[in-house]
PDB file of C-alpha atoms in Angstrom:
ATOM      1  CA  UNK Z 134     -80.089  11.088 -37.251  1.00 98.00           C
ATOM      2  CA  UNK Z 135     -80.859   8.038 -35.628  1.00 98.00           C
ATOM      3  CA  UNK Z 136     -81.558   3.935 -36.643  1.00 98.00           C
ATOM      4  CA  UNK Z 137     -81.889   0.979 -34.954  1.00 98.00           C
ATOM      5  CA  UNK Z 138     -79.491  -2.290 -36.313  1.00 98.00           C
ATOM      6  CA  UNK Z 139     -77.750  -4.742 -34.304  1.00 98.00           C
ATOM      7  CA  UNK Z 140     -80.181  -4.167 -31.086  1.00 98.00           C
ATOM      8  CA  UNK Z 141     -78.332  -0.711 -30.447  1.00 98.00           C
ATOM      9  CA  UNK Z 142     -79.570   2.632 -31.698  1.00 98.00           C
ATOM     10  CA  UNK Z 143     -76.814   4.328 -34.414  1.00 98.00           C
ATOM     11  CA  UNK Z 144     -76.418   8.466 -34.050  1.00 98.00           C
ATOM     12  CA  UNK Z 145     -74.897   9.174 -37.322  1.00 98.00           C
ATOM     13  CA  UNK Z 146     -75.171  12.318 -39.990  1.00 98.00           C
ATOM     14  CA  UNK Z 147     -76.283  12.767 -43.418  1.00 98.00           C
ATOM     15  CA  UNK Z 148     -75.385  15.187 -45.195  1.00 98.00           C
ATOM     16  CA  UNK Z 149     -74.529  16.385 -49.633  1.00 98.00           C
ATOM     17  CA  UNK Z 150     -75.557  14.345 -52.819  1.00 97.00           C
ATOM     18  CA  UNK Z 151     -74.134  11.781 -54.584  1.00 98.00           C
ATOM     19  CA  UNK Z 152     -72.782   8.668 -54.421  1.00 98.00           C
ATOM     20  CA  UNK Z 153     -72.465   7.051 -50.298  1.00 98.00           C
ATOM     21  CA  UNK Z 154     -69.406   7.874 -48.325  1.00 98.00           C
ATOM     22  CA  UNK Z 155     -69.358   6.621 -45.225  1.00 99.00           C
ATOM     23  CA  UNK Z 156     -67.339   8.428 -42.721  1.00 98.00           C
ATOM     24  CA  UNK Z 157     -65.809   6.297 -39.166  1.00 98.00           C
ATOM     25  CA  UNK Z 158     -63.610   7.839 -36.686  1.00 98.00           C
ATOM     26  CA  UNK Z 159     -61.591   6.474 -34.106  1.00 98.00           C
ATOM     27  CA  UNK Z 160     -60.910   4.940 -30.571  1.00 98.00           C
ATOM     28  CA  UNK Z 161     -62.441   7.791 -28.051  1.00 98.00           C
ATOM     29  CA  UNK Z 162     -63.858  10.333 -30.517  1.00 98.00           C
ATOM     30  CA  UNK Z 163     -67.257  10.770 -32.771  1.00 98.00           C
ATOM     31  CA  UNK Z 164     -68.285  12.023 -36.197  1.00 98.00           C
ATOM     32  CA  UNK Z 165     -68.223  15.151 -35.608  1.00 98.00           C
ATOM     33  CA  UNK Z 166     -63.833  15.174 -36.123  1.00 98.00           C
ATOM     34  CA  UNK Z 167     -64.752  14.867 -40.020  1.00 98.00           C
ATOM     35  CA  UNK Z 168     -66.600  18.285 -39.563  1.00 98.00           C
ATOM     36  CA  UNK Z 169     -64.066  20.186 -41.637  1.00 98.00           C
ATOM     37  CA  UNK Z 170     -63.425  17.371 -44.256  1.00 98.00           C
ATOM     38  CA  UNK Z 171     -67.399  17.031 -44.562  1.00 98.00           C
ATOM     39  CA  UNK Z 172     -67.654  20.310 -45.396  1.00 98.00           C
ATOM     40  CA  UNK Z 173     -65.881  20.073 -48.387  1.00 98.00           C
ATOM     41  CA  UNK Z 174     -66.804  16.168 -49.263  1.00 98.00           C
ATOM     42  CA  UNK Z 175     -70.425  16.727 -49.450  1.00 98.00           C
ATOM     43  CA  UNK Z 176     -70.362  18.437 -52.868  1.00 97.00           C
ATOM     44  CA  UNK Z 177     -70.099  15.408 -54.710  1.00 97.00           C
ATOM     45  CA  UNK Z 178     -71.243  12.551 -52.341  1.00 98.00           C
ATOM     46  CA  UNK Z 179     -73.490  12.022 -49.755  1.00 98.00           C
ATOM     47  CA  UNK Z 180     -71.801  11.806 -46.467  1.00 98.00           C
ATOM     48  CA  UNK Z 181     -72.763   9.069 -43.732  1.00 98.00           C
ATOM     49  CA  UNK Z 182     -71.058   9.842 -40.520  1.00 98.00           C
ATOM     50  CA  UNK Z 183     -71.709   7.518 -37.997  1.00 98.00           C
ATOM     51  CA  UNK Z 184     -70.654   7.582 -34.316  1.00 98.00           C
ATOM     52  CA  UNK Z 185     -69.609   3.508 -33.469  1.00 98.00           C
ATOM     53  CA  UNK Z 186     -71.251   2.036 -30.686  1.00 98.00           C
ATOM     54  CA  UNK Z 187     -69.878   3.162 -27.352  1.00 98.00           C
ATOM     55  CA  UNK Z 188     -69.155   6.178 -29.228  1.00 98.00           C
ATOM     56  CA  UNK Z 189     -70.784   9.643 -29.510  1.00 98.00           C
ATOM     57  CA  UNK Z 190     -74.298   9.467 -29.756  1.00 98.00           C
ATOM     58  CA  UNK Z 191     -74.941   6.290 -30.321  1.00 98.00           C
ATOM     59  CA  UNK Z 192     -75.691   3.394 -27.930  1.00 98.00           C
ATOM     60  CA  UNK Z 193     -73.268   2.685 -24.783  1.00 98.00           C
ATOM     61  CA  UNK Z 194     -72.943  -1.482 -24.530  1.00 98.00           C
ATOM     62  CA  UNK Z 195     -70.595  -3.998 -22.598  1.00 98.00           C
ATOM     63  CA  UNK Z 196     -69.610  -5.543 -25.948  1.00 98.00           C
ATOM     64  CA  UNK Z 197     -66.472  -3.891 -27.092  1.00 98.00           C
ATOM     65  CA  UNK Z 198     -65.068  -5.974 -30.198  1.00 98.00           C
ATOM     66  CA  UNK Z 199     -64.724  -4.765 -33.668  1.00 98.00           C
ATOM     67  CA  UNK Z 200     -66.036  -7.816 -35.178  1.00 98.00           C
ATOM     68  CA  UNK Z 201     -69.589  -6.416 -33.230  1.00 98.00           C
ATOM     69  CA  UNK Z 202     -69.079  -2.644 -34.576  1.00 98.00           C
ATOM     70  CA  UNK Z 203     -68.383  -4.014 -37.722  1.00 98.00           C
ATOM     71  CA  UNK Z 204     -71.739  -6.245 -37.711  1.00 98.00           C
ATOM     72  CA  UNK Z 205     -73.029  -2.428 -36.811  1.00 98.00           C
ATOM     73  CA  UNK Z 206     -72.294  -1.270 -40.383  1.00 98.00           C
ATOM     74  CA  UNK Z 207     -73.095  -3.754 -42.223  1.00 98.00           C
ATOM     75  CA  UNK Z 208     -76.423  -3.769 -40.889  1.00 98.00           C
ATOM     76  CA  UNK Z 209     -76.599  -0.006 -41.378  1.00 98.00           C
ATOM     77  CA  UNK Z 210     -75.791  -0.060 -45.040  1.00 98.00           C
ATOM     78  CA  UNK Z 211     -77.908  -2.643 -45.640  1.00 98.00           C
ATOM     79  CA  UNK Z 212     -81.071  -1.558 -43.735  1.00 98.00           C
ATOM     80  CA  UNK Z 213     -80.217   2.262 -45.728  1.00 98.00           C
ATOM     81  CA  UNK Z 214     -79.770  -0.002 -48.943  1.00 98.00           C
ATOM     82  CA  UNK Z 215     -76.859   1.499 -49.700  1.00 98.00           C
ATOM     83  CA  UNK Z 216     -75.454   0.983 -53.374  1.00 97.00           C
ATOM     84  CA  UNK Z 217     -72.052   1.982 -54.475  1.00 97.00           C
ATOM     85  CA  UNK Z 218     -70.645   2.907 -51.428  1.00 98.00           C
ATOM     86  CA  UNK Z 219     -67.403   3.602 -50.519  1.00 98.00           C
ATOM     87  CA  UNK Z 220     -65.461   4.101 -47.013  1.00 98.00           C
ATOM     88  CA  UNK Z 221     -62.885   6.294 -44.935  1.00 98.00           C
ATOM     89  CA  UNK Z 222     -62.244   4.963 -41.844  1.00 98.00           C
ATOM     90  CA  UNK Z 223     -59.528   6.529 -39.388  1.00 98.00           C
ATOM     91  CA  UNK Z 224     -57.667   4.073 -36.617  1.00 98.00           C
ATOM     92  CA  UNK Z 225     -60.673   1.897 -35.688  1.00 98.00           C
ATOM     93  CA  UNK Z 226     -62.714   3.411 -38.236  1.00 98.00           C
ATOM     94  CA  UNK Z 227     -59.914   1.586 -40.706  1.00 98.00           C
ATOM     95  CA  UNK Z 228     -60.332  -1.776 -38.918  1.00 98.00           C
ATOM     96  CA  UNK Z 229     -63.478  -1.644 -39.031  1.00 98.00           C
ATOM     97  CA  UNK Z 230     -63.928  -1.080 -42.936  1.00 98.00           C
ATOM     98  CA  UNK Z 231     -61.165  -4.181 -43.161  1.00 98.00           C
ATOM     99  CA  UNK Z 232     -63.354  -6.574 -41.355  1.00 98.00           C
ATOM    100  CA  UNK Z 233     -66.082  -5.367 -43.559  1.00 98.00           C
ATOM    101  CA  UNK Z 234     -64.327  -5.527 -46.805  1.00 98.00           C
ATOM    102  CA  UNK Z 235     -62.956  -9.116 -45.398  1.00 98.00           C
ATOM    103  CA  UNK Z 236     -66.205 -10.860 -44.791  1.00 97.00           C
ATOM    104  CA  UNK Z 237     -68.260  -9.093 -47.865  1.00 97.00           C
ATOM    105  CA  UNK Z 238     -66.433  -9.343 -50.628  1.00 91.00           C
ATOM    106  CA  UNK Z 239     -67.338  -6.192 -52.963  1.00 92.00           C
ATOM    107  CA  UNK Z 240     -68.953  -4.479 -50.368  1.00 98.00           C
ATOM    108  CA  UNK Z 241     -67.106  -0.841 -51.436  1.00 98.00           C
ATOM    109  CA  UNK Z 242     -66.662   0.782 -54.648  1.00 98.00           C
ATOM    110  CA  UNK Z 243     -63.358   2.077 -52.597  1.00 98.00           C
ATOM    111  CA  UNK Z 244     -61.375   2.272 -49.306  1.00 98.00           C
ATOM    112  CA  UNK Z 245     -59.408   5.346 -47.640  1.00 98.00           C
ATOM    113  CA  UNK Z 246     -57.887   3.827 -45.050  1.00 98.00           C
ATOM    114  CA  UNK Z 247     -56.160   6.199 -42.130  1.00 98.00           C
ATOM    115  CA  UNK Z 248     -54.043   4.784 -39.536  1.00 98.00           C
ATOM    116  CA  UNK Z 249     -54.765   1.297 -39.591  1.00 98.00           C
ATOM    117  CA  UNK Z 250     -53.842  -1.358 -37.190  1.00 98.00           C
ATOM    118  CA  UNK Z 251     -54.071  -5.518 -38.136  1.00 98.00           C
ATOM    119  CA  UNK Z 252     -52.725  -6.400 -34.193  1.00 98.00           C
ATOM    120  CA  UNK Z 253     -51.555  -4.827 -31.157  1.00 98.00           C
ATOM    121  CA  UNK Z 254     -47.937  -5.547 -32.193  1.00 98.00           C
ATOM    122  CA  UNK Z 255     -48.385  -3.053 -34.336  1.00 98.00           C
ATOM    123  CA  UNK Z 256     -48.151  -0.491 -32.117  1.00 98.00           C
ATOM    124  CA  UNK Z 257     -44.737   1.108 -31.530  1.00 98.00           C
ATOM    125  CA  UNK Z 258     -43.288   0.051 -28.284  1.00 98.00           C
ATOM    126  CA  UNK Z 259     -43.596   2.826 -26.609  1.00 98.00           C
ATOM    127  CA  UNK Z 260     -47.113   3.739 -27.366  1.00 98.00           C
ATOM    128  CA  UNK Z 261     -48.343   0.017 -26.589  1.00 98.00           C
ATOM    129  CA  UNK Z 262     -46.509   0.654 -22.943  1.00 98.00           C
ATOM    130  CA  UNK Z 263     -47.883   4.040 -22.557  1.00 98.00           C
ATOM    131  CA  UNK Z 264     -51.751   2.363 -23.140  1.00 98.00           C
ATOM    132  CA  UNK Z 265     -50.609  -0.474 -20.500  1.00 98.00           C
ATOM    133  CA  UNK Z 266     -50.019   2.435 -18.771  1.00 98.00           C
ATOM    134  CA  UNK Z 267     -52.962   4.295 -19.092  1.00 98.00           C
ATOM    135  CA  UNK Z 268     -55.303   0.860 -19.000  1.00 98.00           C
ATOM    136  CA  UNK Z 269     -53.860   0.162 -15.941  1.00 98.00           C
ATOM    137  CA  UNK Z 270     -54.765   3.851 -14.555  1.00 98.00           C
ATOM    138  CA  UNK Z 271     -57.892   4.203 -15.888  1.00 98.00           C
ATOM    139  CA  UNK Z 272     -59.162   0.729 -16.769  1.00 98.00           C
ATOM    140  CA  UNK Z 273     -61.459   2.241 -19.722  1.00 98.00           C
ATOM    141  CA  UNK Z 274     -62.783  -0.421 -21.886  1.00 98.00           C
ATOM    142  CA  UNK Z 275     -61.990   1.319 -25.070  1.00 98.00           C
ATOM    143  CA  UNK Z 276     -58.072   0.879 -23.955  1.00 98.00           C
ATOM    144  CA  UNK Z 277     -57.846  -2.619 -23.343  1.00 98.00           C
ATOM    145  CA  UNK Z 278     -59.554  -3.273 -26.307  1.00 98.00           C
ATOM    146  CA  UNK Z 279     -56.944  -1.445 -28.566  1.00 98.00           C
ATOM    147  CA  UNK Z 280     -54.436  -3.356 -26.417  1.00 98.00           C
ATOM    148  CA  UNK Z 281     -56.672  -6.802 -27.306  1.00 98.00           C
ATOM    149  CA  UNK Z 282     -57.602  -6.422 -30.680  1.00 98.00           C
ATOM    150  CA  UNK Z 283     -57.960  -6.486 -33.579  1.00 98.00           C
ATOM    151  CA  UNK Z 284     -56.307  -9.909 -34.263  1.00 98.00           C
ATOM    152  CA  UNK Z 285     -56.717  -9.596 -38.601  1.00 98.00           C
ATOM    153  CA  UNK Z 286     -54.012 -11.830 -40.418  1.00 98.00           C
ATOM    154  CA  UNK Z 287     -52.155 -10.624 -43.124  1.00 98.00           C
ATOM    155  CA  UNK Z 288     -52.987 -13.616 -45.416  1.00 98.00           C
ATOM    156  CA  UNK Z 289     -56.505 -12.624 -44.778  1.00 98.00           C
ATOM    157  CA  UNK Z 290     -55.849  -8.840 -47.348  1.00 98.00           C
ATOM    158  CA  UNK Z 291     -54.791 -10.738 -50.093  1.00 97.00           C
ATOM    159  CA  UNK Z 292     -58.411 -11.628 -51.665  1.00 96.00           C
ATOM    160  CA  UNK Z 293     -59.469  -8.146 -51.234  1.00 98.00           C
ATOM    161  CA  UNK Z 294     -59.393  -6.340 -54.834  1.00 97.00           C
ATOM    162  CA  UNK Z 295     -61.362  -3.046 -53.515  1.00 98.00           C
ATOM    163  CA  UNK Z 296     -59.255   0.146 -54.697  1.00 98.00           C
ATOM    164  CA  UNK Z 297     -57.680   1.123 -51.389  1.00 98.00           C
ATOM    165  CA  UNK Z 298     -55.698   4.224 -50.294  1.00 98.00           C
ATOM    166  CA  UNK Z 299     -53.768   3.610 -47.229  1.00 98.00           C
ATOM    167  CA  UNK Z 300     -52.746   6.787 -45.607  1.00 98.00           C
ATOM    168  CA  UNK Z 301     -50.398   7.073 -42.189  1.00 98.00           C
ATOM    169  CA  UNK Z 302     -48.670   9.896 -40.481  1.00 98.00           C
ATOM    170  CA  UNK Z 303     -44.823  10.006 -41.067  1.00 98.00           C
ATOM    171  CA  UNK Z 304     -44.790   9.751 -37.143  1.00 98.00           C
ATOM    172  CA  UNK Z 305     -47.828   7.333 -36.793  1.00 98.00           C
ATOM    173  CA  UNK Z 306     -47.933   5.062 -33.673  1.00 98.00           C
ATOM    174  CA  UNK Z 307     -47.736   2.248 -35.574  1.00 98.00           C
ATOM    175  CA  UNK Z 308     -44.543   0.614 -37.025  1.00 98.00           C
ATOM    176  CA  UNK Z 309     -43.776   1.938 -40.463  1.00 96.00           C
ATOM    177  CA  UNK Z 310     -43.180  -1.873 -42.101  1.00 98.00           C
ATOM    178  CA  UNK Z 311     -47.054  -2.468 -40.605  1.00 98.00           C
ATOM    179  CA  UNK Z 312     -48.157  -0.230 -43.522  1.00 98.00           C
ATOM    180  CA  UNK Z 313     -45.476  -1.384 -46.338  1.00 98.00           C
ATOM    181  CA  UNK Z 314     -46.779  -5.199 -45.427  1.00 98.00           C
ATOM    182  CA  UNK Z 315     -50.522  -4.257 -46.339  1.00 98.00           C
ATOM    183  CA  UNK Z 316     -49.916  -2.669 -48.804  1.00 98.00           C
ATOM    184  CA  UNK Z 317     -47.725  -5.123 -50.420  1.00 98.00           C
ATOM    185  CA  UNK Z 318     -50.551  -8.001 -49.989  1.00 98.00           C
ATOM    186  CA  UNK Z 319     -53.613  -6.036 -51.079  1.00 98.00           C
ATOM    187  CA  UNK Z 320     -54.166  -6.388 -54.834  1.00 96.00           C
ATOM    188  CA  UNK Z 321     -55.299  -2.513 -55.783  1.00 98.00           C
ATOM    189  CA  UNK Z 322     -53.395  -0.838 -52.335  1.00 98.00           C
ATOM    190  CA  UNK Z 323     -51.438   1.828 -52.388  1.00 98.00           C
ATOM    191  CA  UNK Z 324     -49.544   4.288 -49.728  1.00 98.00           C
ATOM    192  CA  UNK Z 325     -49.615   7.742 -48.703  1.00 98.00           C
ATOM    193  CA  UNK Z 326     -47.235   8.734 -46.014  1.00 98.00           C
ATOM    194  CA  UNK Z 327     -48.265  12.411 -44.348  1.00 98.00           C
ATOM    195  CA  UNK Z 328     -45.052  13.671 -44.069  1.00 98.00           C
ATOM    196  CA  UNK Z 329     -44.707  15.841 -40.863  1.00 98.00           C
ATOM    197  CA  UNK Z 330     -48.112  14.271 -39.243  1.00 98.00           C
ATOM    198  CA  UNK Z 331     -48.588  11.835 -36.177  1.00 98.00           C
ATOM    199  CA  UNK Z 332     -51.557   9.483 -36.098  1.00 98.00           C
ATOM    200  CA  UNK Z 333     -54.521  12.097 -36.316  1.00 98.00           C
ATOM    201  CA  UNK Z 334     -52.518  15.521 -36.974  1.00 98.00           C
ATOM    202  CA  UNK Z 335     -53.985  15.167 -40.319  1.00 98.00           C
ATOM    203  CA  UNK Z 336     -57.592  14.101 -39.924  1.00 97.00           C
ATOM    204  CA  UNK Z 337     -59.124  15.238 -37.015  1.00 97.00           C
ATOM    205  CA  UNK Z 338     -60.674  18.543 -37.150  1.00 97.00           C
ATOM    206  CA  UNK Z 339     -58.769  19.326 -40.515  1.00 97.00           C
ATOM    207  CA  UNK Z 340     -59.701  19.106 -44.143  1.00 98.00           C
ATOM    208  CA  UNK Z 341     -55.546  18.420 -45.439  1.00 97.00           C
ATOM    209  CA  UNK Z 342     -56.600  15.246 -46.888  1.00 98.00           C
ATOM    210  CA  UNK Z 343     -59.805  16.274 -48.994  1.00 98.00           C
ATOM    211  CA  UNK Z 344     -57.358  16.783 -52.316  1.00 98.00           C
ATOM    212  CA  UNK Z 345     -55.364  13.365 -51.796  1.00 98.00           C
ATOM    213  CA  UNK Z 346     -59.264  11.646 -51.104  1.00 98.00           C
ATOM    214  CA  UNK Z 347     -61.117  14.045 -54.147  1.00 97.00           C
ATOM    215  CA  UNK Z 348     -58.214  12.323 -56.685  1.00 97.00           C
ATOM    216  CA  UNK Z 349     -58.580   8.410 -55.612  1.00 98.00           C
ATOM    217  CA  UNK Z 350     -62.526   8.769 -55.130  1.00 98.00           C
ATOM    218  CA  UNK Z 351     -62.673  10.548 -58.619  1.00 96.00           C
ATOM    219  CA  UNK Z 352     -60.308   7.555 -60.147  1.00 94.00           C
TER     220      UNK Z 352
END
């Protein structure tokens, strides 16, 4: 399906019944990586899946921020009129729904958050040299701005009371304390560590986290 917010055209799919889930993936990929977990999601919500700008089939700009791709959502849940919704974002998909949840306060009903990132320094050392690496090789947009952004303070979680489930791979690219710090400032956040997972071993293509997701959505 297709709609038109922020000046750029959204591909995104709908699919199920219930109450809205919205589904974003992360730096590089689409929707369709949620395929499996869809699948199985869709009995009791109704699934929003929606390829970010630059992204799958949805509109191919020059502005690559996440404060823009956030404006995207917002603007997409409002012009759906979406009530009650809640979010799983993976890697950018996560930043994204933080810069939501920052600058609308009660915007979700609740938050699965996979693989999320507040700054560059995040990244373990030698991932954030390998994508020097590969920026300087390749000079792909999407790179530098994983190497740029997002620039979210720490200080800035602390006001936001939506349930959240924070979930990272036991060998995620990002430093382990990066997780234990968010979840130590958010009010309702708590963490899931995938033991025997990297960054996207459990999400993409898969459906291993539709159990841990089922329980907090069902909370």
């Amino acid at each position: 399906m297709k709609i038109e917010v922020n000046n750029i055209t959204l591909n995104y799919i709908k699919e199920g019944q219930g109450n809205p889930l919205i589904l974003m993936h992360g730096n590089g990929e689409d929707s369709g990586i949620f395929n499996e977990l869809t699948e199985k999601l869709k009995e009791n919500y109704t699934i929003y899946a929606i390829d970010s700008r630059n992204h799958g089939g949805s509109t191919k700009t020059e502005d690559f921020t996440y404060e823009t791709m956030a404006e995207d959502v917002y603007q997409f849940i409002e012009k759906l009129e979406l009530k009650n919704v809640s979010v799983i974002g993976f890697s950018d998909g996560a930043i994204l729904s933080l810069l939501l949840a920052i600058d609308h306060d009660n915007l979700f009903h609740k938050m699965a958050l996979l693989g999320v990132n507040l700054k560059p320094t995040d990244f373990k050392t030698d991932i954030y040299n390998y994508l020097v690496d590969e920026y300087e090789n390749t000079k792909d947009p999407l790179i530098k701005m994983m190497l740029e952004q997002p620039n979210i303070e720490l200080e800035q979680l602390k006001d936001i009371h939506t349930p959240t489930l924070l979930i990272a791979g036991e060998d995620d690219i990002y430093k382990e304390e990066s997780f234990d710090d968010i979840v130590k400032i958010m009010p309702n956040a708590r963490l899931q560590i995938m033991k025997g997972h990297d960054h996207g071993s459990y999400i993409i293509n898969k459906d291993i986290l539709y159990p841990y997701l089922e329980n907090f959505l069902k909370e």
